[in-house]
């Protein structure tokens, strides 16, 4: 029997992380207010998302 793999789109996750790193601050605030780390399949993407979210929540600039 094969193990079921949950739906994933790593390329979309990467694009979203890229937008949060380089995108418009106002849009990022809206995105961060909607999404949670649970939408990311890849652990490293969850970690990066959480770091971006924490910086933004503390009023700090997200900088690559």
CSV table of C-alpha atoms in Angstrom, one decimal, residues 10-24 28 40 45 48-49 52 62 64:
chain,number,residue,atom,x,y,z
A,10,UNK,CA,6.0,23.8,-3.3
A,11,UNK,CA,6.4,26.2,-6.1
A,12,UNK,CA,3.5,28.2,-4.9
A,13,UNK,CA,4.8,28.2,-1.3
A,14,UNK,CA,8.2,29.5,-2.7
A,15,UNK,CA,6.4,32.2,-4.6
A,16,UNK,CA,4.4,33.3,-1.6
A,17,UNK,CA,7.6,33.4,0.6
A,18,UNK,CA,9.3,35.5,-2.1
A,19,UNK,CA,6.4,37.9,-2.2
A,20,UNK,CA,6.5,38.3,1.5
A,21,UNK,CA,10.2,39.0,1.4
A,22,UNK,CA,10.2,41.5,-1.5
A,23,UNK,CA,6.6,42.6,-1.7
A,24,UNK,CA,4.5,45.6,-0.6
A,28,UNK,CA,2.0,41.6,3.3
A,40,UNK,CA,2.8,25.3,4.2
A,45,UNK,CA,8.8,27.3,4.5
A,48,UNK,CA,10.5,31.3,7.2
A,49,UNK,CA,6.9,32.3,7.3
A,52,UNK,CA,8.5,37.0,8.6
A,62,UNK,CA,11.3,42.3,6.7
A,64,UNK,CA,16.3,39.7,2.9
